[in-house]
mmCIF file of C-alpha atoms in Angstrom:
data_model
loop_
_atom_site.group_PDB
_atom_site.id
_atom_site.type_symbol
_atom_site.label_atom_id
_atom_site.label_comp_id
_atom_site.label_asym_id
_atom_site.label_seq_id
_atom_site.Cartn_x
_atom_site.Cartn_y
_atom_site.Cartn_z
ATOM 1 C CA UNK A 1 -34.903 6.365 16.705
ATOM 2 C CA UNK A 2 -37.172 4.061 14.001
ATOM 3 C CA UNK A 3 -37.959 0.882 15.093
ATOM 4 C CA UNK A 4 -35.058 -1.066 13.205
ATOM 5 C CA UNK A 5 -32.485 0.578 14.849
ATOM 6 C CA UNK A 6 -34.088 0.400 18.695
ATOM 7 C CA UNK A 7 -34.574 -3.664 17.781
ATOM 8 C CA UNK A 8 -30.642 -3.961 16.867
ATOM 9 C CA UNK A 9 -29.773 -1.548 19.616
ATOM 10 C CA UNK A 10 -32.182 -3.316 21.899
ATOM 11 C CA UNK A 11 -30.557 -6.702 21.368
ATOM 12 C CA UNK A 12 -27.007 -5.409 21.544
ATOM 13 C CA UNK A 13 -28.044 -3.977 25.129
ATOM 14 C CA UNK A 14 -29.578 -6.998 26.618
ATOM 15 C CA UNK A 15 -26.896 -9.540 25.409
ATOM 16 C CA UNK A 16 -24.691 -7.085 27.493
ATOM 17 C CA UNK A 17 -26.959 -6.648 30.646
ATOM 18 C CA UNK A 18 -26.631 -10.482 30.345
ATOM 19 C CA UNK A 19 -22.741 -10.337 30.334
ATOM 20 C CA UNK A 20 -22.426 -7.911 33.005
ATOM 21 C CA UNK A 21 -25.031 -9.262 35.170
ATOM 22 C CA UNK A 22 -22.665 -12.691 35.083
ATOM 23 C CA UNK A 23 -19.347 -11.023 35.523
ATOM 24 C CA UNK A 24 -19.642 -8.166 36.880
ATOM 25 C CA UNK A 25 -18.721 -6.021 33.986
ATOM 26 C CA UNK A 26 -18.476 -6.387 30.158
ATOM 27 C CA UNK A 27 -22.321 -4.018 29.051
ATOM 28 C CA UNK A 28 -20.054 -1.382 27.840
ATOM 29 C CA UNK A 29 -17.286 -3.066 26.312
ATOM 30 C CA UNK A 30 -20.390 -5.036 23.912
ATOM 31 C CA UNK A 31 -22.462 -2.169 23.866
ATOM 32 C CA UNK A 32 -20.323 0.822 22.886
ATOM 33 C CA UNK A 33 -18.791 -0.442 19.586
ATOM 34 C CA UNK A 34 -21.738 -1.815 18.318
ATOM 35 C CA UNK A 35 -24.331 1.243 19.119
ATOM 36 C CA UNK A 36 -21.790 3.303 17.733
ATOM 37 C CA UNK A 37 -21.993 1.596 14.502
ATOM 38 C CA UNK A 38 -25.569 1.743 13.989
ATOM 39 C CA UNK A 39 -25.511 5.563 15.506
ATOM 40 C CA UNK A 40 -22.777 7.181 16.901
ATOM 41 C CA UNK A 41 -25.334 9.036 19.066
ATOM 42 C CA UNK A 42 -25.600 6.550 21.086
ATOM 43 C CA UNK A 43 -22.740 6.740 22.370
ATOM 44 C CA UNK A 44 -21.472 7.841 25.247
ATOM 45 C CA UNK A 45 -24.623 9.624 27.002
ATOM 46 C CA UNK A 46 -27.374 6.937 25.826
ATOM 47 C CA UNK A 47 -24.660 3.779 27.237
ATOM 48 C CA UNK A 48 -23.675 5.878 30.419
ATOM 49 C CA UNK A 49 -28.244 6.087 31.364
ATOM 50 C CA UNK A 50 -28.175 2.310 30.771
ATOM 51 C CA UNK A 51 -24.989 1.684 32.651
ATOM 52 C CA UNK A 52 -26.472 3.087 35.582
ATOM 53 C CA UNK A 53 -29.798 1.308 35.635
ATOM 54 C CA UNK A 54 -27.675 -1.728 35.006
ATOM 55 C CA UNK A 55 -25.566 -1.030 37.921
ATOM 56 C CA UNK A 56 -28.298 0.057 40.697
ATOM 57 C CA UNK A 57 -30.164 -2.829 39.791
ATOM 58 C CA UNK A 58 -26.895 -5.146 40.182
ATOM 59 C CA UNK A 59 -26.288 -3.261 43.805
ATOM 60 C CA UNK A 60 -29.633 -3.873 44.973
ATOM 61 C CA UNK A 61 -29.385 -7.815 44.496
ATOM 62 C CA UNK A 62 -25.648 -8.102 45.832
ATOM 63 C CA UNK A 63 -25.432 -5.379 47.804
ATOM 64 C CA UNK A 64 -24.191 -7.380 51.069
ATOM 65 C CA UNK A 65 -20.876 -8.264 49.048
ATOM 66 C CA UNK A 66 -19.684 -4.981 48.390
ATOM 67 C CA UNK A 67 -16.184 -4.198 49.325
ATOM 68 C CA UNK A 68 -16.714 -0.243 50.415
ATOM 69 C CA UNK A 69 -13.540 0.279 50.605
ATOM 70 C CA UNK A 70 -12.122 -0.372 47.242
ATOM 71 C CA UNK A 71 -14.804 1.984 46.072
ATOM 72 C CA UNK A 72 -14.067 4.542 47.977
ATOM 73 C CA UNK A 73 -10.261 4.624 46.549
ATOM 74 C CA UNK A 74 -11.501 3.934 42.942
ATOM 75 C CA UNK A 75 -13.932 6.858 42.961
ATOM 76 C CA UNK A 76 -11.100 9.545 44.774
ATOM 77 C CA UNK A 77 -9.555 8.643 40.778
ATOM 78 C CA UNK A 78 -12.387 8.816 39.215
ATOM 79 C CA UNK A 79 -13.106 12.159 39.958
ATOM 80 C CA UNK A 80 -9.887 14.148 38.320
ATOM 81 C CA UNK A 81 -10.595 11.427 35.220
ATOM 82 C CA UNK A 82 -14.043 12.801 34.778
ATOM 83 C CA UNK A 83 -12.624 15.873 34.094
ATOM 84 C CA UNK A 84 -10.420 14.573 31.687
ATOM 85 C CA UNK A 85 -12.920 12.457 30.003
ATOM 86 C CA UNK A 86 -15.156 15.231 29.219
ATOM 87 C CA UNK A 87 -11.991 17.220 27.870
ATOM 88 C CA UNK A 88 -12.221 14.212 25.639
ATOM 89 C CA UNK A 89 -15.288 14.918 24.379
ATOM 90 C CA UNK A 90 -15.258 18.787 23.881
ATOM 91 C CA UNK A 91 -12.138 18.301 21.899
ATOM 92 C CA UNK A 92 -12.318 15.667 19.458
ATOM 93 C CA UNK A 93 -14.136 15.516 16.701
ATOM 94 C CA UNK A 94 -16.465 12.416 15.520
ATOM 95 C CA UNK A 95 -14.178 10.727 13.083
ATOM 96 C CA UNK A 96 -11.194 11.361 16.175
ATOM 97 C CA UNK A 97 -13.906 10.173 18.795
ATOM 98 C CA UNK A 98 -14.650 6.985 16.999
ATOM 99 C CA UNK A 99 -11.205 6.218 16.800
ATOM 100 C CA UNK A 100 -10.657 6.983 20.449
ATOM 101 C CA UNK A 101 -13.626 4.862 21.434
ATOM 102 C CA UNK A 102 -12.552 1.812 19.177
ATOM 103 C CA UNK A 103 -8.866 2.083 20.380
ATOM 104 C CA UNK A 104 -10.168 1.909 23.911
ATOM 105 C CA UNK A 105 -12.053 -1.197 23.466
ATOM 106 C CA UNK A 106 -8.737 -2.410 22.229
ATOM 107 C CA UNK A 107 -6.593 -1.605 25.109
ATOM 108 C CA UNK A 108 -9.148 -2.770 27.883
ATOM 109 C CA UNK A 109 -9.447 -6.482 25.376
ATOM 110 C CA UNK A 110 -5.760 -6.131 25.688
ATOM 111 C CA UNK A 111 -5.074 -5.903 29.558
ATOM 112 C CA UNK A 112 -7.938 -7.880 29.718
ATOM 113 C CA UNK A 113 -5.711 -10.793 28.155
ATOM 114 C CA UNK A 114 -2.649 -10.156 30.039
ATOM 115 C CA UNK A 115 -2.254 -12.574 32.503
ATOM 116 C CA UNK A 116 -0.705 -10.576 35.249
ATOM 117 C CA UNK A 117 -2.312 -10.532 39.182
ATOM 118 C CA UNK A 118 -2.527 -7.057 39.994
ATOM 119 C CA UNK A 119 -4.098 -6.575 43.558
ATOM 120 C CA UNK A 120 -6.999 -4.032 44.729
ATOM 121 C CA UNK A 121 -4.285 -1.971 46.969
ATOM 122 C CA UNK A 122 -5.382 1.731 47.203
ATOM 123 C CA UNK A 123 -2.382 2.865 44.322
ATOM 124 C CA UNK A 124 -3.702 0.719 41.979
ATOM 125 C CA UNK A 125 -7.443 1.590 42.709
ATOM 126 C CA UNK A 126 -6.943 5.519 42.519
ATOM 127 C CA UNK A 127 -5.021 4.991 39.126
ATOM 128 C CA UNK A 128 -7.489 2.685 37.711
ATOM 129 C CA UNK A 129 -10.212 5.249 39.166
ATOM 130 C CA UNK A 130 -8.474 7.666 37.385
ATOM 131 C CA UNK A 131 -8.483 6.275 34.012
ATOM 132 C CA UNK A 132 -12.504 4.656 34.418
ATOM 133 C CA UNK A 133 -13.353 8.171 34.856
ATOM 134 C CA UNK A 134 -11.355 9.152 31.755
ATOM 135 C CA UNK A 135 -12.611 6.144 29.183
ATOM 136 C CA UNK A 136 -15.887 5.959 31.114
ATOM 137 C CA UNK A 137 -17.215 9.611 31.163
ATOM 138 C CA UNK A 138 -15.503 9.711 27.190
ATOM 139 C CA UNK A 139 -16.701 6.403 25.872
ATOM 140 C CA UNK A 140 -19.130 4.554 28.430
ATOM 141 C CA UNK A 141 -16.352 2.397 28.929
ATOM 142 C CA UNK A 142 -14.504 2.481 32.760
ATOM 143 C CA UNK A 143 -14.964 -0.875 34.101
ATOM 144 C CA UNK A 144 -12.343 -3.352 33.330
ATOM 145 C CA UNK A 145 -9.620 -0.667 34.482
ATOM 146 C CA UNK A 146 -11.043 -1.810 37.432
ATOM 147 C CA UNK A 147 -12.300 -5.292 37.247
ATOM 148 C CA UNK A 148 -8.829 -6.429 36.811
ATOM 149 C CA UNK A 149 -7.837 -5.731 39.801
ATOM 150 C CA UNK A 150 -10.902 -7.910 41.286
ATOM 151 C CA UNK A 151 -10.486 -11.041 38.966
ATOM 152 C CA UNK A 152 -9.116 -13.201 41.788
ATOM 153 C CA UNK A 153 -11.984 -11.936 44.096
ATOM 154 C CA UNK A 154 -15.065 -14.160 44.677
ATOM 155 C CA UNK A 155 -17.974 -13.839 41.672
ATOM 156 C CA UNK A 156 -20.528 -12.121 44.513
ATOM 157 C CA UNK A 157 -17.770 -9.951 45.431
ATOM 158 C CA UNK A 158 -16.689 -8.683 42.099
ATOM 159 C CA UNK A 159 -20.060 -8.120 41.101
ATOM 160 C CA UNK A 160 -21.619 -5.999 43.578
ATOM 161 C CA UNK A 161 -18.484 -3.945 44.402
ATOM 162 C CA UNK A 162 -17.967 -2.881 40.583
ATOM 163 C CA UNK A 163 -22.057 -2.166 40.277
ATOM 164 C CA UNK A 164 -21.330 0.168 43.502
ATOM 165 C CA UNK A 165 -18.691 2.011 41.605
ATOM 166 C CA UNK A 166 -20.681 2.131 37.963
ATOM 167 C CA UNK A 167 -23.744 3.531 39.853
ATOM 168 C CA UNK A 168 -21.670 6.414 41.522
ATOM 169 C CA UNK A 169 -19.296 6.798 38.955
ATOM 170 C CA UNK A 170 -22.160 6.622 35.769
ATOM 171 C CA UNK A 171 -24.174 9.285 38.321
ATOM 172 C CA UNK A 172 -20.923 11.325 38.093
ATOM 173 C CA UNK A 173 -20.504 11.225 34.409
ATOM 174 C CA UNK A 174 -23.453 12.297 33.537
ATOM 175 C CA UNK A 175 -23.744 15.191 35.466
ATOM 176 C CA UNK A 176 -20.177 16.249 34.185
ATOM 177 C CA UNK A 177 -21.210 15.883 30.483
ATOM 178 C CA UNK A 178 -24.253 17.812 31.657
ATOM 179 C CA UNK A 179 -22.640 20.823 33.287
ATOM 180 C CA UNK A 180 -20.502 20.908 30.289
ATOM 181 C CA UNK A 181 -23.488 21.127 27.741
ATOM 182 C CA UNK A 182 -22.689 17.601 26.256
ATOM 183 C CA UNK A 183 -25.929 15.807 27.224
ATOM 184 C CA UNK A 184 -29.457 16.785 25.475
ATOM 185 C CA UNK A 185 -32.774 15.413 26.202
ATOM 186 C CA UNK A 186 -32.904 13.080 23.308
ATOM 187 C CA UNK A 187 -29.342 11.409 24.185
ATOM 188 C CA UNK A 188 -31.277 10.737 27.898
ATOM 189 C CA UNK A 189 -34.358 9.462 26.172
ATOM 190 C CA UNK A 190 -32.969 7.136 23.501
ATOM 191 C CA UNK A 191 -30.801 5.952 27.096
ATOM 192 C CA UNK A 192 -34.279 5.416 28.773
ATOM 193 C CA UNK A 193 -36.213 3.654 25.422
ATOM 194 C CA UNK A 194 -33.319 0.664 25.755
ATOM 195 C CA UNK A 195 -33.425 0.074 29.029
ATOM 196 C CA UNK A 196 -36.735 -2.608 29.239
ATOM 197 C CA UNK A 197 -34.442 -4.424 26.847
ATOM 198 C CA UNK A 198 -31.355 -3.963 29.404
ATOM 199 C CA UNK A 199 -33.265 -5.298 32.372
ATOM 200 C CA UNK A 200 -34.485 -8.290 30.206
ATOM 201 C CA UNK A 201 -30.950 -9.315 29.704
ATOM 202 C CA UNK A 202 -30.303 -8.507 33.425
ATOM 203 C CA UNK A 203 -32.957 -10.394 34.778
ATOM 204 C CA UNK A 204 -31.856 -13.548 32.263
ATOM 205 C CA UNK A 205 -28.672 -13.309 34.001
ATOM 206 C CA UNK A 206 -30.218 -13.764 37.348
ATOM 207 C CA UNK A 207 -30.434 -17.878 37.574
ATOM 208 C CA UNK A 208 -27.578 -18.199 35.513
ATOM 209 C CA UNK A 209 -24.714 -16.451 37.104
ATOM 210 C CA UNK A 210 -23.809 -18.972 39.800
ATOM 211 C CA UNK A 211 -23.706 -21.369 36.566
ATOM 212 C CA UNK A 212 -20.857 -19.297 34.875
ATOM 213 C CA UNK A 213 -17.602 -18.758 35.527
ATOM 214 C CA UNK A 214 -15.824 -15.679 34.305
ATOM 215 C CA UNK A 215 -13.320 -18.112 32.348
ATOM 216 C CA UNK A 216 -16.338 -19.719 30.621
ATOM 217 C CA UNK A 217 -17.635 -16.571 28.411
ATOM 218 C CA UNK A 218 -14.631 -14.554 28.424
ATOM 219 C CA UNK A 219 -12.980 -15.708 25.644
ATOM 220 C CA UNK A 220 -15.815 -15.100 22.654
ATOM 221 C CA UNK A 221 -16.380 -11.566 24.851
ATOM 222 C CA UNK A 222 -13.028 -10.302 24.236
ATOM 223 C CA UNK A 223 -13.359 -12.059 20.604
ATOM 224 C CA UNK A 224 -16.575 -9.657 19.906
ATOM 225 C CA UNK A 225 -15.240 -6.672 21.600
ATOM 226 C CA UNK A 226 -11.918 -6.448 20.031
ATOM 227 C CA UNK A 227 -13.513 -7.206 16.142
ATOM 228 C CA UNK A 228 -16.001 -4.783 16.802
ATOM 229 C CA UNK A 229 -13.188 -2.384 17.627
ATOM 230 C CA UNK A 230 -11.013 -2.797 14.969
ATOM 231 C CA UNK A 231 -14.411 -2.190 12.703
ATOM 232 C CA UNK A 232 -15.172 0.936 14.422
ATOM 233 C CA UNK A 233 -11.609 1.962 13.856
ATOM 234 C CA UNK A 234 -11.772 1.281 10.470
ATOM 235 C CA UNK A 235 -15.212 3.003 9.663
ATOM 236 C CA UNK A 236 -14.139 5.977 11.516
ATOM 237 C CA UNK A 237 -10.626 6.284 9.576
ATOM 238 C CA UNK A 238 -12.471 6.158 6.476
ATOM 239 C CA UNK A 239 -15.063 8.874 7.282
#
């Protein structure tokens, strides 16, 4: 990775350890369109590493606010959707795959706008499970399936319990992709190299967060996410 392309990678990542460690979510939905633009090697392996470290570092400052139970239904769907996830990945090619990971962006902007209430009842948890595991393990990008159904929960509450589900289901991912021959050493390292400039954005995010309301940044988020979508749809038609 030269040096120009770990500084713009580098920035992309901490902007979205700083939206994630306000929300509760949001690293991947910033981070995967962009990286893939400067190198679609970064994505999903090199977003997955810094996903984790994101979430185990979110889980160890909130972890009294986790709501166990939710993430035990979530993660009995994420299971079957890793498998489908890496199907994802063995079968497309990267012109498909770019599509796929710009059209998911979309739909998770999308649901992210509708203003429905949906409720963390264990139906709706193993089916949003279920398609995290699918988007997540395929595109780094699993956690608003399951945010929604936490936006009327407290900040604290919202946070920790979706970095307890990233860090198991991120663990899970990875060792999918791996058992499947779909993760190499580089993809892990050029995950590693980005993560000082994930836990600066983390650690910015620390003595804001009880500043910030999701309502406040949520907006220009979905703004970013669904333009850089629709470019990395674009880009990959054209390839």
């Amino acid at each position: 990775m030269s040096w120009g392309l770990l500084a713009a990678a580098g920035v992309v990542v901490a902007f979205g350890g700083l939206l994630q460690g306000l929300i509760g979510f949001g690293l991947a939905l910033i981070a995967v369109p962009l990286l893939a633009l400067l190198d679609p090697a970064l994505v999903p392996v090199p977003v997955l590493v810094v996903a984790s470290a994101h979430a185990m570092m979110s889980l160890v400052r909130e972890f009294g606010h986790v709501d166990w139970r939710g993430v035990g239904w979530a993660m009995l769907g994420r299971l079957p959707g890793t498998v489908i996830g890496i199907w994802i990945v063995d079968s497309l090619d990267q012109k498909s795959f770019g599509v796929v990971v710009g059209a998911a962006v979309l739909v998770c902007v999308l649901l992210s706008v509708i203003s429905w209430r949906p409720q963390p009842t264990p139906p709706s948890l193993v089916t949003a499970g279920v398609a995290s595991g699918s988007f997540g393990t395929a595109t780094s990008i699993g956690g608003p399936m399951v945010a929604l159904l936490y936006q009327n929960q407290a900040g604290p509450e919202v946070r920790a319990t979706l970095a307890a589900f990233f860090t198991l289901g991120s663990v899970v991912s990875i060792i999918g992709l791996t058992a499947t021959g779909n993760v190499t050493g580089h993809q892990l390292w050029s995950g590693v190299v980005l993560i000082p400039f994930l836990v600066a954005g983390f650690l910015l995010s620390g003595p804001l967060r009880k500043r910030f309301d999701a309502g406040g940044i949520r907006t220009p988020t979905l703004i970013v996410a669904g333009a850089s979508a629709v470019v990395l749809i674009v880009r990959s038609a054209l390839l």
